[in-house]
mmCIF file of C-alpha atoms and ligand atoms in Angstrom:
data_model
loop_
_atom_site.group_PDB
_atom_site.id
_atom_site.type_symbol
_atom_site.label_atom_id
_atom_site.label_comp_id
_atom_site.label_asym_id
_atom_site.label_seq_id
_atom_site.Cartn_x
_atom_site.Cartn_y
_atom_site.Cartn_z
ATOM 1 C CA UNK A 1 -11.104 -19.389 -9.561
ATOM 2 C CA UNK A 2 -11.909 -16.527 -11.901
ATOM 3 C CA UNK A 3 -9.371 -15.555 -14.548
ATOM 4 C CA UNK A 4 -9.262 -13.418 -17.664
ATOM 5 C CA UNK A 5 -8.006 -15.587 -20.504
ATOM 6 C CA UNK A 6 -7.551 -15.420 -24.244
ATOM 7 C CA UNK A 7 -8.200 -18.323 -26.605
ATOM 8 C CA UNK A 8 -7.199 -16.377 -29.707
ATOM 9 C CA UNK A 9 -5.134 -13.324 -30.491
ATOM 10 C CA UNK A 10 -7.038 -10.123 -31.283
ATOM 11 C CA UNK A 11 -8.663 -6.966 -29.937
ATOM 12 C CA UNK A 12 -9.876 -6.303 -26.380
ATOM 13 C CA UNK A 13 -12.938 -8.486 -27.109
ATOM 14 C CA UNK A 14 -10.830 -11.679 -26.924
ATOM 15 C CA UNK A 15 -10.356 -11.145 -23.168
ATOM 16 C CA UNK A 16 -12.767 -13.554 -21.518
ATOM 17 C CA UNK A 17 -13.759 -13.970 -17.881
ATOM 18 C CA UNK A 18 -13.690 -17.694 -17.124
ATOM 19 C CA UNK A 19 -13.815 -20.169 -14.262
ATOM 20 C CA UNK A 20 -10.570 -22.233 -14.263
ATOM 21 C CA UNK A 21 -8.708 -24.496 -11.848
ATOM 22 C CA UNK A 22 -6.520 -22.792 -9.257
ATOM 23 C CA UNK A 23 -2.855 -23.307 -10.255
ATOM 24 C CA UNK A 24 -0.573 -25.521 -8.159
ATOM 25 C CA UNK A 25 2.886 -24.043 -7.503
ATOM 26 C CA UNK A 26 5.957 -26.007 -8.631
ATOM 27 C CA UNK A 27 8.784 -26.669 -6.173
ATOM 28 C CA UNK A 28 10.426 -23.282 -6.772
ATOM 29 C CA UNK A 29 7.163 -21.319 -7.046
ATOM 30 C CA UNK A 30 4.745 -19.526 -4.741
ATOM 31 C CA UNK A 31 0.994 -19.360 -5.137
ATOM 32 C CA UNK A 32 -0.102 -15.748 -4.840
ATOM 33 C CA UNK A 33 -3.672 -14.827 -3.855
ATOM 34 C CA UNK A 34 -3.854 -11.853 -6.204
ATOM 35 C CA UNK A 35 -5.346 -8.571 -4.961
ATOM 36 C CA UNK A 36 -4.325 -6.392 -7.901
ATOM 37 C CA UNK A 37 -2.663 -6.687 -11.272
ATOM 38 C CA UNK A 38 -0.966 -3.907 -13.244
ATOM 39 C CA UNK A 39 -1.702 -3.382 -16.946
ATOM 40 C CA UNK A 40 1.337 -2.835 -19.179
ATOM 41 C CA UNK A 41 1.968 -2.220 -22.888
ATOM 42 C CA UNK A 42 3.256 -5.818 -23.210
ATOM 43 C CA UNK A 43 -0.216 -7.125 -22.269
ATOM 44 C CA UNK A 44 -1.576 -5.649 -25.477
ATOM 45 C CA UNK A 45 1.300 -7.085 -27.540
ATOM 46 C CA UNK A 46 0.561 -10.564 -26.144
ATOM 47 C CA UNK A 47 -3.185 -10.151 -26.594
ATOM 48 C CA UNK A 48 -2.771 -9.101 -30.223
ATOM 49 C CA UNK A 49 -0.066 -11.701 -30.974
ATOM 50 C CA UNK A 50 1.651 -8.837 -32.789
ATOM 51 C CA UNK A 51 5.228 -9.777 -31.920
ATOM 52 C CA UNK A 52 6.429 -12.579 -34.158
ATOM 53 C CA UNK A 53 9.366 -13.240 -31.833
ATOM 54 C CA UNK A 54 7.123 -13.581 -28.801
ATOM 55 C CA UNK A 55 4.182 -15.382 -30.418
ATOM 56 C CA UNK A 56 6.038 -18.670 -30.842
ATOM 57 C CA UNK A 57 6.613 -18.838 -27.060
ATOM 58 C CA UNK A 58 2.952 -18.323 -26.121
ATOM 59 C CA UNK A 59 0.531 -21.168 -25.539
ATOM 60 C CA UNK A 60 -3.214 -20.545 -25.789
ATOM 61 C CA UNK A 61 -5.443 -20.405 -23.916
ATOM 62 C CA UNK A 62 -3.538 -18.222 -21.448
ATOM 63 C CA UNK A 63 -4.027 -15.738 -18.648
ATOM 64 C CA UNK A 64 -2.514 -12.285 -19.144
ATOM 65 C CA UNK A 65 -0.969 -9.945 -16.534
ATOM 66 C CA UNK A 66 2.677 -9.519 -15.536
ATOM 67 C CA UNK A 67 2.453 -7.245 -12.516
ATOM 68 C CA UNK A 68 1.015 -8.624 -9.328
ATOM 69 C CA UNK A 69 0.438 -7.751 -5.669
ATOM 70 C CA UNK A 70 -1.137 -10.179 -3.265
ATOM 71 C CA UNK A 71 -0.640 -12.594 -0.416
ATOM 72 C CA UNK A 72 1.308 -15.851 -0.350
ATOM 73 C CA UNK A 73 -1.240 -18.663 -0.270
ATOM 74 C CA UNK A 74 1.120 -21.645 -0.723
ATOM 75 C CA UNK A 75 4.857 -22.255 -1.229
ATOM 76 C CA UNK A 76 6.671 -24.908 -3.278
ATOM 77 C CA UNK A 77 8.893 -27.310 -1.286
ATOM 78 C CA UNK A 78 12.145 -25.672 -2.376
ATOM 79 C CA UNK A 79 11.076 -22.111 -1.587
ATOM 80 C CA UNK A 80 12.727 -20.307 1.296
ATOM 81 C CA UNK A 81 12.248 -16.734 2.433
ATOM 82 C CA UNK A 82 8.439 -16.558 2.159
ATOM 83 C CA UNK A 83 5.829 -17.454 4.742
ATOM 84 C CA UNK A 84 2.149 -18.103 4.191
ATOM 85 C CA UNK A 85 0.305 -14.799 4.510
ATOM 86 C CA UNK A 86 3.244 -12.601 3.419
ATOM 87 C CA UNK A 87 2.127 -9.572 1.372
ATOM 88 C CA UNK A 88 4.223 -9.666 -1.822
ATOM 89 C CA UNK A 89 4.646 -7.975 -5.176
ATOM 90 C CA UNK A 90 6.410 -9.120 -8.335
ATOM 91 C CA UNK A 91 6.260 -10.188 -11.929
ATOM 92 C CA UNK A 92 4.491 -13.485 -12.819
ATOM 93 C CA UNK A 93 6.325 -15.932 -15.114
ATOM 94 C CA UNK A 94 6.808 -14.625 -18.622
ATOM 95 C CA UNK A 95 5.825 -16.172 -20.907
ATOM 96 C CA UNK A 96 3.328 -18.058 -18.772
ATOM 97 C CA UNK A 97 0.013 -17.549 -17.055
ATOM 98 C CA UNK A 98 -0.241 -14.156 -15.373
ATOM 99 C CA UNK A 99 -2.037 -12.142 -12.776
ATOM 100 C CA UNK A 100 -5.414 -11.273 -14.340
ATOM 101 C CA UNK A 101 -6.732 -13.983 -12.008
ATOM 102 C CA UNK A 102 -7.684 -14.689 -8.415
ATOM 103 C CA UNK A 103 -4.566 -16.809 -7.953
ATOM 104 C CA UNK A 104 -1.254 -16.952 -9.773
ATOM 105 C CA UNK A 105 1.646 -19.459 -9.441
ATOM 106 C CA UNK A 106 5.022 -17.901 -10.165
ATOM 107 C CA UNK A 107 8.715 -18.375 -9.480
ATOM 108 C CA UNK A 108 9.462 -17.175 -5.952
ATOM 109 C CA UNK A 109 12.600 -15.410 -7.255
ATOM 110 C CA UNK A 110 10.365 -13.008 -9.255
ATOM 111 C CA UNK A 111 8.638 -11.734 -6.050
ATOM 112 C CA UNK A 112 9.639 -9.845 -2.899
ATOM 113 C CA UNK A 113 7.831 -8.467 0.146
ATOM 114 C CA UNK A 114 5.642 -5.597 -0.989
ATOM 115 C CA UNK A 115 6.342 -2.016 0.197
ATOM 116 C CA UNK A 116 4.544 -1.737 3.542
ATOM 117 C CA UNK A 117 3.273 1.772 2.918
ATOM 118 C CA UNK A 118 1.480 0.868 -0.321
ATOM 119 C CA UNK A 119 -1.956 -0.656 -0.811
ATOM 120 C CA UNK A 120 -2.096 -3.756 -3.019
ATOM 121 C CA UNK A 121 -3.503 -1.600 -5.813
ATOM 122 C CA UNK A 122 -0.538 0.754 -5.618
ATOM 123 C CA UNK A 123 1.994 -2.042 -5.240
ATOM 124 C CA UNK A 124 0.717 -3.754 -8.400
ATOM 125 C CA UNK A 125 1.716 -0.635 -10.314
ATOM 126 C CA UNK A 126 5.404 -1.025 -9.537
ATOM 127 C CA UNK A 127 7.110 -4.361 -10.362
ATOM 128 C CA UNK A 128 7.310 -4.522 -14.166
ATOM 129 C CA UNK A 129 7.841 -0.814 -14.795
ATOM 130 C CA UNK A 130 10.194 -0.616 -11.808
ATOM 131 C CA UNK A 131 12.325 -3.593 -12.879
ATOM 132 C CA UNK A 132 12.412 -2.212 -16.436
ATOM 133 C CA UNK A 133 13.658 1.161 -15.141
ATOM 134 C CA UNK A 134 16.116 -0.458 -12.701
ATOM 135 C CA UNK A 135 17.631 -2.838 -15.243
ATOM 136 C CA UNK A 136 18.056 -0.047 -17.786
ATOM 137 C CA UNK A 137 19.540 2.486 -15.345
ATOM 138 C CA UNK A 138 21.842 0.396 -13.289
ATOM 139 C CA UNK A 139 22.615 -2.850 -15.186
ATOM 140 C CA UNK A 140 22.904 -1.569 -18.751
ATOM 141 C CA UNK A 141 23.241 2.196 -18.035
ATOM 142 C CA UNK A 142 25.751 1.741 -15.176
ATOM 143 C CA UNK A 143 24.403 4.981 -13.667
ATOM 144 C CA UNK A 144 26.613 6.467 -10.967
ATOM 145 C CA UNK A 145 25.960 9.234 -8.370
ATOM 146 C CA UNK A 146 26.659 12.647 -9.870
ATOM 147 C CA UNK A 147 26.156 11.590 -13.466
ATOM 148 C CA UNK A 148 23.808 13.386 -15.862
ATOM 149 C CA UNK A 149 20.962 11.397 -17.375
ATOM 150 C CA UNK A 150 18.377 12.296 -20.033
ATOM 151 C CA UNK A 151 15.161 10.281 -19.669
ATOM 152 C CA UNK A 152 12.752 10.331 -22.605
ATOM 153 C CA UNK A 153 9.109 9.542 -21.764
ATOM 154 C CA UNK A 154 9.890 10.589 -18.215
ATOM 155 C CA UNK A 155 6.280 10.847 -17.029
ATOM 156 C CA UNK A 156 5.253 7.334 -18.134
ATOM 157 C CA UNK A 157 5.055 4.154 -16.055
ATOM 158 C CA UNK A 158 8.701 3.237 -16.687
ATOM 159 C CA UNK A 159 10.036 6.758 -17.044
ATOM 160 C CA UNK A 160 8.379 8.125 -13.892
ATOM 161 C CA UNK A 161 10.027 5.472 -11.762
ATOM 162 C CA UNK A 162 13.344 5.855 -13.616
ATOM 163 C CA UNK A 163 13.390 9.589 -12.740
ATOM 164 C CA UNK A 164 12.864 8.824 -9.078
ATOM 165 C CA UNK A 165 15.356 5.929 -8.881
ATOM 166 C CA UNK A 166 17.983 8.013 -10.658
ATOM 167 C CA UNK A 167 17.430 10.936 -8.257
ATOM 168 C CA UNK A 168 17.518 8.610 -5.243
ATOM 169 C CA UNK A 169 20.950 7.397 -6.458
ATOM 170 C CA UNK A 170 22.239 10.975 -6.740
ATOM 171 C CA UNK A 171 22.081 11.570 -10.508
ATOM 172 C CA UNK A 172 21.216 14.852 -12.259
ATOM 173 C CA UNK A 173 18.017 14.180 -14.215
ATOM 174 C CA UNK A 174 16.760 15.828 -17.406
ATOM 175 C CA UNK A 175 13.313 14.529 -18.431
ATOM 176 C CA UNK A 176 11.239 14.931 -21.573
ATOM 177 C CA UNK A 177 7.462 14.725 -21.654
ATOM 178 C CA UNK A 178 4.481 16.532 -23.191
ATOM 179 C CA UNK A 179 3.540 20.041 -22.131
ATOM 180 C CA UNK A 180 0.740 18.982 -19.770
ATOM 181 C CA UNK A 181 3.078 16.719 -17.813
ATOM 182 C CA UNK A 182 5.917 19.151 -17.136
ATOM 183 C CA UNK A 183 4.776 20.113 -13.616
ATOM 184 C CA UNK A 184 4.208 16.466 -12.737
ATOM 185 C CA UNK A 185 7.729 15.673 -13.896
ATOM 186 C CA UNK A 186 9.133 18.433 -11.694
ATOM 187 C CA UNK A 187 7.200 16.943 -8.782
ATOM 188 C CA UNK A 188 8.878 13.622 -9.437
ATOM 189 C CA UNK A 189 12.186 15.397 -8.850
ATOM 190 C CA UNK A 190 13.545 16.035 -12.372
ATOM 191 C CA UNK A 191 16.188 18.789 -12.348
ATOM 192 C CA UNK A 192 15.309 19.961 -15.855
ATOM 193 C CA UNK A 193 12.154 19.280 -17.858
ATOM 194 C CA UNK A 194 11.574 19.592 -21.613
ATOM 195 C CA UNK A 195 8.493 19.379 -23.799
ATOM 196 C CA UNK A 196 9.306 16.941 -26.580
ATOM 197 C CA UNK A 197 6.858 18.603 -28.938
ATOM 198 C CA UNK A 198 7.945 22.254 -28.721
ATOM 199 C CA UNK A 199 11.584 21.912 -27.661
ATOM 200 C CA UNK A 200 14.575 20.331 -29.383
ATOM 201 C CA UNK A 201 16.298 18.276 -26.751
ATOM 202 C CA UNK A 202 19.376 17.890 -28.966
ATOM 203 C CA UNK A 203 19.839 21.701 -28.872
ATOM 204 C CA UNK A 204 19.171 22.070 -25.151
ATOM 205 C CA UNK A 205 20.833 19.145 -23.384
ATOM 206 C CA UNK A 206 24.511 18.310 -23.417
ATOM 207 C CA UNK A 207 27.290 16.426 -21.617
ATOM 208 C CA UNK A 208 24.936 13.612 -20.738
ATOM 209 C CA UNK A 209 26.427 10.347 -19.418
ATOM 210 C CA UNK A 210 23.344 8.262 -20.101
ATOM 211 C CA UNK A 211 20.273 8.588 -22.301
ATOM 212 C CA UNK A 212 17.344 6.374 -21.327
ATOM 213 C CA UNK A 213 14.687 5.947 -23.998
ATOM 214 C CA UNK A 214 11.632 5.096 -21.874
ATOM 215 C CA UNK A 215 9.047 6.558 -24.252
ATOM 216 C CA UNK A 216 6.664 4.552 -26.347
ATOM 217 C CA UNK A 217 8.228 5.978 -29.523
ATOM 218 C CA UNK A 218 9.918 3.674 -32.052
ATOM 219 C CA UNK A 219 11.920 5.977 -34.312
ATOM 220 C CA UNK A 220 15.634 5.567 -35.075
ATOM 221 C CA UNK A 221 15.940 9.162 -36.350
ATOM 222 C CA UNK A 222 14.898 10.325 -32.838
ATOM 223 C CA UNK A 223 17.522 8.020 -31.345
ATOM 224 C CA UNK A 224 20.227 9.564 -33.509
ATOM 225 C CA UNK A 225 19.231 13.063 -32.242
ATOM 226 C CA UNK A 226 19.317 11.844 -28.643
ATOM 227 C CA UNK A 227 22.778 10.322 -29.048
ATOM 228 C CA UNK A 228 24.159 13.768 -29.940
ATOM 229 C CA UNK A 229 23.643 14.945 -26.338
ATOM 230 C CA UNK A 230 25.916 12.202 -24.963
ATOM 231 C CA UNK A 231 29.405 12.807 -23.674
ATOM 232 C CA UNK A 232 32.116 10.903 -25.443
ATOM 233 C CA UNK A 233 31.969 7.350 -24.156
ATOM 234 C CA UNK A 234 28.376 7.745 -22.907
ATOM 235 C CA UNK A 235 25.670 5.097 -22.997
ATOM 236 C CA UNK A 236 22.337 5.046 -24.846
ATOM 237 C CA UNK A 237 19.821 2.584 -23.405
ATOM 238 C CA UNK A 238 16.415 1.837 -24.897
ATOM 239 C CA UNK A 239 13.744 -0.281 -23.206
ATOM 240 C CA UNK A 240 12.063 -0.744 -26.591
ATOM 241 C CA UNK A 241 13.749 -4.056 -27.247
ATOM 242 C CA UNK A 242 11.353 -4.914 -30.106
ATOM 243 C CA UNK A 243 12.780 -2.089 -32.214
ATOM 244 C CA UNK A 244 16.384 -2.661 -33.329
ATOM 245 C CA UNK A 245 19.021 0.014 -33.846
ATOM 246 C CA UNK A 246 19.519 0.784 -37.536
ATOM 247 C CA UNK A 247 22.727 1.627 -39.325
ATOM 248 C CA UNK A 248 22.356 5.364 -38.645
ATOM 249 C CA UNK A 249 22.115 4.691 -34.881
ATOM 250 C CA UNK A 250 25.244 2.490 -34.929
ATOM 251 C CA UNK A 251 27.116 5.194 -36.863
ATOM 252 C CA UNK A 252 26.024 7.898 -34.402
ATOM 253 C CA UNK A 253 27.133 5.703 -31.468
ATOM 254 C CA UNK A 254 30.538 5.060 -33.091
ATOM 255 C CA UNK A 255 31.081 8.764 -33.715
ATOM 256 C CA UNK A 256 30.521 9.385 -29.986
ATOM 257 C CA UNK A 257 32.554 6.437 -28.848
ATOM 258 C CA UNK A 258 29.299 5.550 -27.122
ATOM 259 C CA UNK A 259 27.633 2.231 -26.275
ATOM 260 C CA UNK A 260 24.034 1.321 -27.291
ATOM 261 C CA UNK A 261 21.975 -1.175 -25.352
ATOM 262 C CA UNK A 262 18.501 -2.653 -25.743
ATOM 263 C CA UNK A 263 17.448 -3.429 -22.178
ATOM 264 C CA UNK A 264 14.893 -6.137 -21.334
ATOM 265 C CA UNK A 265 13.780 -6.097 -17.706
ATOM 266 C CA UNK A 266 15.377 -8.655 -15.421
ATOM 267 C CA UNK A 267 13.084 -10.079 -12.742
ATOM 268 C CA UNK A 268 15.444 -9.869 -9.742
ATOM 269 C CA UNK A 269 14.134 -10.266 -6.225
ATOM 270 C CA UNK A 270 16.887 -8.158 -4.680
ATOM 271 C CA UNK A 271 16.006 -5.239 -6.944
ATOM 272 C CA UNK A 272 12.311 -5.502 -5.999
ATOM 273 C CA UNK A 273 13.396 -5.450 -2.343
ATOM 274 C CA UNK A 274 15.602 -2.374 -2.903
ATOM 275 C CA UNK A 275 12.721 -0.577 -4.668
ATOM 276 C CA UNK A 276 10.426 -1.427 -1.730
ATOM 277 C CA UNK A 277 12.949 0.151 0.668
ATOM 278 C CA UNK A 278 13.074 3.349 -1.393
ATOM 279 C CA UNK A 279 9.268 3.506 -1.480
ATOM 280 C CA UNK A 280 8.910 2.858 2.235
ATOM 281 C CA UNK A 281 11.562 5.513 2.921
ATOM 282 C CA UNK A 282 9.341 8.006 1.060
ATOM 283 C CA UNK A 283 11.938 8.538 -1.688
ATOM 284 C CA UNK A 284 9.818 7.117 -4.511
ATOM 285 C CA UNK A 285 6.137 7.950 -5.138
ATOM 286 C CA UNK A 286 3.808 5.581 -6.915
ATOM 287 C CA UNK A 287 1.052 6.987 -9.090
ATOM 288 C CA UNK A 288 -1.930 4.878 -10.088
ATOM 289 C CA UNK A 289 -3.739 6.473 -13.020
ATOM 290 C CA UNK A 290 -6.922 4.462 -12.968
ATOM 291 C CA UNK A 291 -8.254 1.355 -11.262
ATOM 292 C CA UNK A 292 -10.626 -0.989 -13.077
ATOM 293 C CA UNK A 293 -12.441 -3.975 -11.619
ATOM 294 C CA UNK A 294 -11.140 -7.209 -13.141
ATOM 295 C CA UNK A 295 -14.287 -7.641 -15.188
ATOM 296 C CA UNK A 296 -13.605 -4.320 -16.949
ATOM 297 C CA UNK A 297 -10.253 -5.498 -18.283
ATOM 298 C CA UNK A 298 -11.291 -4.740 -21.912
ATOM 299 C CA UNK A 299 -11.844 -1.108 -21.000
ATOM 300 C CA UNK A 300 -8.397 -0.939 -19.394
ATOM 301 C CA UNK A 301 -6.887 -2.373 -22.571
ATOM 302 C CA UNK A 302 -8.684 0.224 -24.674
ATOM 303 C CA UNK A 303 -7.109 2.960 -22.546
ATOM 304 C CA UNK A 304 -3.618 1.466 -22.369
ATOM 305 C CA UNK A 305 -2.450 1.673 -26.009
ATOM 306 C CA UNK A 306 -2.735 5.448 -26.138
ATOM 307 C CA UNK A 307 0.865 5.884 -24.861
ATOM 308 C CA UNK A 308 -0.183 9.044 -23.000
ATOM 309 C CA UNK A 309 -1.487 7.689 -19.716
ATOM 310 C CA UNK A 310 -0.291 9.387 -16.521
ATOM 311 C CA UNK A 311 0.244 6.820 -13.809
ATOM 312 C CA UNK A 312 -0.355 3.123 -14.135
ATOM 313 C CA UNK A 313 -3.577 1.339 -14.983
ATOM 314 C CA UNK A 314 -4.393 -1.338 -12.411
ATOM 315 C CA UNK A 315 -7.015 -4.093 -12.259
ATOM 316 C CA UNK A 316 -8.538 -4.677 -8.856
ATOM 317 C CA UNK A 317 -9.023 -8.412 -8.354
ATOM 318 C CA UNK A 318 -10.034 -8.243 -4.651
ATOM 319 C CA UNK A 319 -10.718 -5.344 -2.310
ATOM 320 C CA UNK A 320 -7.637 -4.345 -0.322
ATOM 321 C CA UNK A 321 -9.471 -4.927 2.923
ATOM 322 C CA UNK A 322 -10.596 -8.454 2.058
ATOM 323 C CA UNK A 323 -9.157 -10.802 4.653
ATOM 324 C CA UNK A 324 -6.093 -12.749 3.593
HETATM 325 N N1 NAP B 401 12.157 -3.736 -22.072
HETATM 326 C C1 NAP B 401 11.206 -4.046 -21.200
HETATM 327 O O1 NAP B 401 11.395 -4.987 -20.449
HETATM 328 C C2 NAP B 401 9.962 -3.239 -21.134
HETATM 329 C C3 NAP B 401 9.050 -3.446 -20.105
HETATM 330 C C4 NAP B 401 7.939 -2.615 -19.994
HETATM 331 C C5 NAP B 401 7.736 -1.603 -20.957
HETATM 332 N N2 NAP B 401 8.617 -1.487 -21.988
HETATM 333 C C6 NAP B 401 8.431 -0.404 -22.979
HETATM 334 O O2 NAP B 401 8.649 0.843 -22.307
HETATM 335 C C7 NAP B 401 7.920 1.866 -22.989
HETATM 336 C C8 NAP B 401 7.206 2.701 -21.935
HETATM 337 O O3 NAP B 401 6.297 1.861 -21.258
HETATM 338 P P1 NAP B 401 5.333 2.499 -20.165
HETATM 339 O O4 NAP B 401 4.590 1.416 -19.502
HETATM 340 O O5 NAP B 401 6.097 3.463 -19.346
HETATM 341 O O6 NAP B 401 4.337 3.339 -21.112
HETATM 342 P P2 NAP B 401 3.473 4.635 -20.775
HETATM 343 O O7 NAP B 401 3.184 4.696 -19.298
HETATM 344 O O8 NAP B 401 2.368 4.647 -21.744
HETATM 345 O O9 NAP B 401 4.475 5.878 -21.037
HETATM 346 C C9 NAP B 401 4.837 6.227 -22.333
HETATM 347 C C10 NAP B 401 5.595 7.533 -22.293
HETATM 348 O O10 NAP B 401 6.020 7.852 -23.622
HETATM 349 C C11 NAP B 401 5.838 9.217 -23.792
HETATM 350 N N3 NAP B 401 5.658 9.560 -25.224
HETATM 351 C C12 NAP B 401 4.589 9.304 -26.002
HETATM 352 N N4 NAP B 401 4.792 9.788 -27.235
HETATM 353 C C13 NAP B 401 6.036 10.370 -27.211
HETATM 354 C C14 NAP B 401 6.791 11.033 -28.190
HETATM 355 N N5 NAP B 401 6.355 11.228 -29.444
HETATM 356 N N6 NAP B 401 8.036 11.501 -27.823
HETATM 357 C C15 NAP B 401 8.501 11.329 -26.552
HETATM 358 N N7 NAP B 401 7.801 10.678 -25.585
HETATM 359 C C16 NAP B 401 6.596 10.226 -25.910
HETATM 360 C C17 NAP B 401 4.612 9.571 -23.002
HETATM 361 O O11 NAP B 401 4.621 10.966 -22.683
HETATM 362 P P3 NAP B 401 3.294 11.843 -22.767
HETATM 363 O O12 NAP B 401 2.169 11.090 -22.101
HETATM 364 O O13 NAP B 401 3.684 13.087 -22.055
HETATM 365 O O14 NAP B 401 3.043 12.070 -24.234
HETATM 366 C C18 NAP B 401 4.809 8.722 -21.760
HETATM 367 O O15 NAP B 401 5.601 9.411 -20.811
HETATM 368 C C19 NAP B 401 6.963 1.162 -23.961
HETATM 369 O O16 NAP B 401 7.440 1.357 -25.284
HETATM 370 C C20 NAP B 401 7.008 -0.295 -23.540
HETATM 371 O O17 NAP B 401 6.796 -1.150 -24.642
HETATM 372 C C21 NAP B 401 9.721 -2.245 -22.081
#
């Protein structure tokens, strides 16, 4: 099968198209015939080897890609709940070989039936960003109907889904983004929108139960400002787990009687299934920014690190209408 692999850490040029053996699923895994693979910021981090904490867990050569949509081609002997031919979406094993490939073997528990109303290309845009948003909102953020939430980076891959999940659960959503994305953010359902460049959120928002840092920014001074909008006893959740809270953030949290959490996404099948229901019910829209053929993966990686991409970048591995 064809796969995009790296043999060394580095720039987009280390991404190589190769012919490799099709993986064999373990007892608790499924083999997915991949139709599309999402491209996420973590793909660049892995490609560069820029995270010391992560690098030790990676084995080269490896296949990148941790967002997949495709069809079940084989199931391990312990797997229940999936049939051959099921259309699925999910997050390939991490660390491990990913979905920039024609086939991918992954734990069955990291996949669910894909939303019926989405193409494979659209479905591949959801799992990683969706699980990141879901884990942050509901596991660490404990978001309840009627609560007020401030979402920073609300038009991004993670933030855009977080806005819609929070609205679907009955929260009041304030979102920050850049000026050109304000209308888009309103379309996603945000109740209030703010331009992070020209407006001071800390002066405009207040009585917030939960702040979700879903932007690509790593700046503890910005976190301290955001914590000031929390109610006493509120929660500040950041998905930027690679950037620790400093002393000033801890002090700001203590002064508010607030909790701070760094939220890593949890690959839970039941959450993927719940997201699929919301999407099929028309309550969550999925926006694909750009689709690249698998062979143009380097171009997708050059676009991804900008941090200002509307909608997800997706690699098309097979045409949607190719027979399963
Ligand atoms: N914890 C996890 O498991 C996990 C998983 C996936 C991703 N992540 C992290 O989540 C973050 C978002 O990922 P993503 O895929 O959603 O990225 P993305 O699609 O590139 O979105 C980034 C967002 O950040 C906003 N932004 C950029 N500069 C900003 C600034 N100075 N102030 C405020 N907002 C700013 C962008 O808004 P504009 O375009 O309007 O400027 C955009 O909405 C990344 O840092 C990523 O590393 C964490």
